[in-house]
Short mmCIF file of C-alpha atoms and ligand atoms in Angstrom, two decimals:
data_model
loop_
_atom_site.label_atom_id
_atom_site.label_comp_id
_atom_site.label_asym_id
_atom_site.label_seq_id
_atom_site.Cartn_x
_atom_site.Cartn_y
_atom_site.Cartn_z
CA UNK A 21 -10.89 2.87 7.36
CA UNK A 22 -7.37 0.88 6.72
CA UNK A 23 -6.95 -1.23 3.42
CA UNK A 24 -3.90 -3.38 3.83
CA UNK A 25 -2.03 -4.97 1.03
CA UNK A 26 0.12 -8.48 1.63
CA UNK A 27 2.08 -10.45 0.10
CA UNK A 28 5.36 -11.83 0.16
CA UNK A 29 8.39 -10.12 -1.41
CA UNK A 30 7.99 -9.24 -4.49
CA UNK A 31 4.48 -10.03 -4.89
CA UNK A 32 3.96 -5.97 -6.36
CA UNK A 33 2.39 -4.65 -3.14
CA UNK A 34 4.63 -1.17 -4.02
CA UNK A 35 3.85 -0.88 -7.45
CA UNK A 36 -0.17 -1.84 -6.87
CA UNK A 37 -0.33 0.01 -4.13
CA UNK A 38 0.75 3.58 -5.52
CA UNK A 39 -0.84 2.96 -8.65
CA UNK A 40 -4.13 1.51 -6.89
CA UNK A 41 -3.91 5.39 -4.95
CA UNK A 42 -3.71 7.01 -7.84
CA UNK A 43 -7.06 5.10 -9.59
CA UNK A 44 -9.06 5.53 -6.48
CA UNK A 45 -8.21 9.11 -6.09
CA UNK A 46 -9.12 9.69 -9.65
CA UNK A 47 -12.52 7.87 -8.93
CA UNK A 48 -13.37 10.23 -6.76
CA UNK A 49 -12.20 7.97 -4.22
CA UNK A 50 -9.55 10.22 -2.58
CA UNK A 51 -6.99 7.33 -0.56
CA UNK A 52 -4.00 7.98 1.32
CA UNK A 53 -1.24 5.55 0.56
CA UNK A 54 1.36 4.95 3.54
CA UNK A 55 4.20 2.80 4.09
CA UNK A 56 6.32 2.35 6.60
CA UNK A 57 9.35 4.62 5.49
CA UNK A 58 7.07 7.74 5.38
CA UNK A 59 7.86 8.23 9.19
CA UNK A 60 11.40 9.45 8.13
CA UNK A 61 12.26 12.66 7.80
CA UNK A 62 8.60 13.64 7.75
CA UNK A 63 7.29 16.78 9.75
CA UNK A 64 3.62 14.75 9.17
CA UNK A 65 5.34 12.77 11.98
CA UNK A 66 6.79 15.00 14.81
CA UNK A 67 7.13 11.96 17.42
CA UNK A 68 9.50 10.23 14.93
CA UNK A 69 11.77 13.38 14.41
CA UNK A 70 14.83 11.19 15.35
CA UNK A 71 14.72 9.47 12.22
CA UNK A 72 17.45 10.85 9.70
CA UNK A 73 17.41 9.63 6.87
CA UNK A 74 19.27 7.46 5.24
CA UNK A 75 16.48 4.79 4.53
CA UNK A 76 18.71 2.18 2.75
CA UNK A 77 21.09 2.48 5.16
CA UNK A 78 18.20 1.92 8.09
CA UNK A 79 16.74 -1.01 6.45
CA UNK A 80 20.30 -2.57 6.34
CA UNK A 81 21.17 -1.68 9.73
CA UNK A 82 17.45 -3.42 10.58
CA UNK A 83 18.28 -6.62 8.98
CA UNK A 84 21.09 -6.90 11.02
CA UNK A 85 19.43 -6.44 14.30
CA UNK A 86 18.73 -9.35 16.60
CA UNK A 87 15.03 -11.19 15.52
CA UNK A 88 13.29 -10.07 18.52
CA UNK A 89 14.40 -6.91 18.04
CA UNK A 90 13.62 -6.45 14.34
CA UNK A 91 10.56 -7.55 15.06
CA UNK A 92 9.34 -5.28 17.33
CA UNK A 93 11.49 -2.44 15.56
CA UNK A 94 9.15 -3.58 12.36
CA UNK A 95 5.74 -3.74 14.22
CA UNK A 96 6.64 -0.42 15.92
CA UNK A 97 7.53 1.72 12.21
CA UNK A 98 4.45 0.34 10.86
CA UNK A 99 1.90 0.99 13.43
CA UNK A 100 3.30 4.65 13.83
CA UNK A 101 3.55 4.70 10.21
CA UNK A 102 -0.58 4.10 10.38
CA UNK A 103 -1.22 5.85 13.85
CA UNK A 104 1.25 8.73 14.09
CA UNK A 105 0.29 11.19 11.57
CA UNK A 106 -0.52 15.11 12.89
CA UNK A 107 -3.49 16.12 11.53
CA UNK A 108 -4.77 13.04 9.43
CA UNK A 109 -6.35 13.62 6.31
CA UNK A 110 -9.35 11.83 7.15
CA UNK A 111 -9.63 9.62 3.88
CA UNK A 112 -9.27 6.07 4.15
CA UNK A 113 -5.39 4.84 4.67
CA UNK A 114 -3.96 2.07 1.96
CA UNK A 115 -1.17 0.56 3.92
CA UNK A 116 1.41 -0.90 1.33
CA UNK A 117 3.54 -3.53 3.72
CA UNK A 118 0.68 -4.99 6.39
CA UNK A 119 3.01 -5.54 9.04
CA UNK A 120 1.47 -9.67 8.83
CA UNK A 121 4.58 -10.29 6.38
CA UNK A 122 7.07 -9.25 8.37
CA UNK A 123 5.67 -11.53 11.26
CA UNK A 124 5.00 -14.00 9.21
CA UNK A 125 8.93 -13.32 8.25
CA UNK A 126 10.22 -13.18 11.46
CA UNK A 127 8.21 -16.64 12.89
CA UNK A 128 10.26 -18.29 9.99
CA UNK A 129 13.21 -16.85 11.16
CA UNK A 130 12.40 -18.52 14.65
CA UNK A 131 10.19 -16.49 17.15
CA UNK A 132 7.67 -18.22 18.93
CA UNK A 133 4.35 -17.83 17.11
CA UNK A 134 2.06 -17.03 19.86
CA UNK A 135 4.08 -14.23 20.98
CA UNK A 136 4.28 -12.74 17.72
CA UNK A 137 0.36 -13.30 17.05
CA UNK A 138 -0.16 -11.44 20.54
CA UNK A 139 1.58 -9.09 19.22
CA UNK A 140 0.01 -8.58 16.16
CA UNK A 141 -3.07 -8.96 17.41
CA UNK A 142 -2.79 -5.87 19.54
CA UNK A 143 -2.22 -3.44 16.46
CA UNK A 144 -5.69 -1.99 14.63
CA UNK A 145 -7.59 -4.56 12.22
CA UNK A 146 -7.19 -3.70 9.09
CA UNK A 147 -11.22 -3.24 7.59
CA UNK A 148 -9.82 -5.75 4.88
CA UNK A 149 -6.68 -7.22 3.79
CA UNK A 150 -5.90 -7.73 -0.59
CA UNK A 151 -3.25 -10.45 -0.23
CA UNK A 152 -1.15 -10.70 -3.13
CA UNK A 153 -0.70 -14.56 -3.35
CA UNK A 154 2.65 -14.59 -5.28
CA UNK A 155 4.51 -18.04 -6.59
CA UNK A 156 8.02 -17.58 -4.98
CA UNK A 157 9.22 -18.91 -8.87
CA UNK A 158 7.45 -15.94 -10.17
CA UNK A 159 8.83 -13.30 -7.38
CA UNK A 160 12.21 -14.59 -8.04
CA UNK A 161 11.75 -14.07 -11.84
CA UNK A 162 10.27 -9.97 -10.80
CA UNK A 163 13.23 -10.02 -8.68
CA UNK A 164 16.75 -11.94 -9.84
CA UNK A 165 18.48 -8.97 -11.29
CA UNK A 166 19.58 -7.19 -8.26
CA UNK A 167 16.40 -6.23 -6.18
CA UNK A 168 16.83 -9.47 -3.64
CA UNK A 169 18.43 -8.50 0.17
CA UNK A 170 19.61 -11.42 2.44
CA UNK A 171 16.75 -10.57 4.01
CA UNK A 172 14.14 -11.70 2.23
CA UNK A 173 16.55 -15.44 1.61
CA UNK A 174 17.14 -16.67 4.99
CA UNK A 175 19.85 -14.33 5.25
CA UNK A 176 21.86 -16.06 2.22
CA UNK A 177 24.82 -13.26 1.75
CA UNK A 178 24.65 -14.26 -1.90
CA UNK A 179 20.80 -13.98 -2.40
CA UNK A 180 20.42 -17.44 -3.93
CA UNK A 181 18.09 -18.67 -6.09
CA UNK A 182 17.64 -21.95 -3.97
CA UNK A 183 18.06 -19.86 -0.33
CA UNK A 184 14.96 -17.45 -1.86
CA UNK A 185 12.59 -19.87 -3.08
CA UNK A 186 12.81 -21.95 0.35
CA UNK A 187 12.79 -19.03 2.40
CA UNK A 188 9.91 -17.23 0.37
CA UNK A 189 7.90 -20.75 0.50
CA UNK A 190 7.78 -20.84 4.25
CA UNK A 191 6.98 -17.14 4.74
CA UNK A 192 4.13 -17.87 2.08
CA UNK A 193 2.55 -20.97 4.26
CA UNK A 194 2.51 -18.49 7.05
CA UNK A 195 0.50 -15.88 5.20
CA UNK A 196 -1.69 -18.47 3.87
CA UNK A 197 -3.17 -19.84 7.09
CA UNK A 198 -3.72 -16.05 8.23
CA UNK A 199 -5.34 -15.49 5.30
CA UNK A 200 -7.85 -18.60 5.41
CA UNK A 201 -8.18 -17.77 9.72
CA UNK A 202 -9.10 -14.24 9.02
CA UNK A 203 -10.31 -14.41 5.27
CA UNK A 204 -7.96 -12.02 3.35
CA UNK A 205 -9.30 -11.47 -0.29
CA UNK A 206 -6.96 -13.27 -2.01
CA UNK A 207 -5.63 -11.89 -5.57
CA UNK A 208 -3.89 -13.49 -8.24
CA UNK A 209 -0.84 -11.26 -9.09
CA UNK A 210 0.63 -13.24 -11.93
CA UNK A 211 -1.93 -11.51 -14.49
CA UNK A 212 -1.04 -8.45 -16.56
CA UNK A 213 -0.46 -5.35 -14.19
CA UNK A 214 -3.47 -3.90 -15.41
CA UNK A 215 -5.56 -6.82 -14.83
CA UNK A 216 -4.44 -7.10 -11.68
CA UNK A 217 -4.69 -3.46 -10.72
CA UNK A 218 -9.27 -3.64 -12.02
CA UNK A 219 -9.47 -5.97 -9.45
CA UNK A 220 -7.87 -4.38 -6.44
CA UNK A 221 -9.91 -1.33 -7.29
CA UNK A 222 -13.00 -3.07 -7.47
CA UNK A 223 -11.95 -5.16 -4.39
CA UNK A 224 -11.40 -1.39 -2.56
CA UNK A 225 -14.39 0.26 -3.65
CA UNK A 226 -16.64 -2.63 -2.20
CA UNK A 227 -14.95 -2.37 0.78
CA UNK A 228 -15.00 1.32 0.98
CA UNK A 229 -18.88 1.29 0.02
CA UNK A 230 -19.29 -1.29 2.78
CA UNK A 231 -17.61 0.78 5.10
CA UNK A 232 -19.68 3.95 4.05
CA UNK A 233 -23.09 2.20 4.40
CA UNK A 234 -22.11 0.72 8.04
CA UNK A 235 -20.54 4.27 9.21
CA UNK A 236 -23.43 6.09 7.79
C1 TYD B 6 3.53 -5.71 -9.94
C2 TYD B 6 4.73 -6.20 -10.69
C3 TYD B 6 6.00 -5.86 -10.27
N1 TYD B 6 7.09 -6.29 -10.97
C4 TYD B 6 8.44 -5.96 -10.51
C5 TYD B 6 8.68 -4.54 -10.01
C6 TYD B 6 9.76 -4.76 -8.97
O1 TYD B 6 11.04 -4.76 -9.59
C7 TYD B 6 9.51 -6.16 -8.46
C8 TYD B 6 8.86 -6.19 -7.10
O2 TYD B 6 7.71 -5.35 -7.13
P1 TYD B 6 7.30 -4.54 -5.83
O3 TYD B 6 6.10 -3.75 -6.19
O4 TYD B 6 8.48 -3.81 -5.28
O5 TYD B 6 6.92 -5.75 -4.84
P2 TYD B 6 6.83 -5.80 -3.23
O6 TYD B 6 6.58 -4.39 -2.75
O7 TYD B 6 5.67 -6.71 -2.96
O8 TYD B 6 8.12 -6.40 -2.75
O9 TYD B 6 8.69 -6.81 -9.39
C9 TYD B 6 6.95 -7.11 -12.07
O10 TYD B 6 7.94 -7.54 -12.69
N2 TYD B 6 5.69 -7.45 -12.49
C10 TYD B 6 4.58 -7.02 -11.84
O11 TYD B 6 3.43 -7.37 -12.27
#
């Protein structure tokens, strides 16, 4: 059973998503959270033993790779992130970073959308997707002092205001015609943490009773 969370950056999939864990596990509800970086370093991950860290220094190096490249560098640390565990706990996964934003990212940095949606398509469905629908305005506000990468504005070396919000807006469209093609529960993340945090949990244990009733 894989939960995904979306949304573009800054839209609080991190801090939901570990404190989302952390509620459903205390429900009773027993959740592993994984993300992407959790392949590093990790003897949970023996095929990815060739992965030192350091992670800052990876995700830099990553930006800077070709957009093809990236991409497929991105798609590949996710999926194993999901797939390549030894001895899996058997709970249900909560992936924090759906690998949908970074092709949604990469399509606005130019690849050819049916390539990328092949691509995608070929990696396991997620059993339902929360899709933080974050204002750009308001993930530049979460974001301004310091936490923006060139990255996530076009590649802007100075991490612009203007470069973010234009960037963020087209990555944004992308995720929103995913998310009305393969209806993503769509959350509102400008509320109060806590607010926002009830629903997700309510939004996971539907989908987790759903799941139990069709498995069973
Ligand atoms: C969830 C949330 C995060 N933040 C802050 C925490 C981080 O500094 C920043 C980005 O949150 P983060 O959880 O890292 O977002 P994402 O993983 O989607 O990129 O925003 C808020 O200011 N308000 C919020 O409601």
């Amino acid at each position: 059973m894989l939960i995904s969370v979306v949304g573009a950056d800054g839209a609080g999939k991190s801090t939901l998503t570990r404190l989302l864990a952390r509620r459903l596990t205390e429900l009773g509800r027993p959740i592993e959270r994984i993300d992407r970086w959790d392949i590093v370093d990790n003897p949970a991950y023996p095929a990815t033993r060739f992965m030192r860290p350091d992670v800052p220094d990876t995700r830099l190096c990553v930006a800077e790779m070709p957009t093809e490249s990236r991409f497929l560098f991105l798609m590949w640390s996710i999926s194993m992130a999901v797939l390549g565990k030894r001895n899996p706990s058997g709970s249900a996964t909560l992936l924090d970073g759906y690998w949908m934003k970074h092709a949604a990212s990469e399509i606005v940095y130019g690849l050819d959308r049916p390539w990328v949606e092949a691509i995608t398509a070929g990696l396991p469905s997620s059993d339902v997707v929360l899709y933080l629908r974050v204002d750009p305005e308001a993930a530049w506000e979460r974001k301004r002092d310091g936490d923006v990468v060139p990255y996530e504005c076009g590649m802007d070396p100075n991490c612009g205001e203007h470069t973010f919000l234009s960037h963020q807006r087209k990555i944004r469209a992308e995720l929103d015609s995913w998310a009305e093609r393969d209806g993503w529960i769509v959350v509102d993340p400008h509320r109060p943490v806590p607010e926002v945090l009830d629903d997700l949990v309510r939004r996971a244990e539907s989908a987790l009773d759903e799941h139990s009733v069709s498995a069973g």
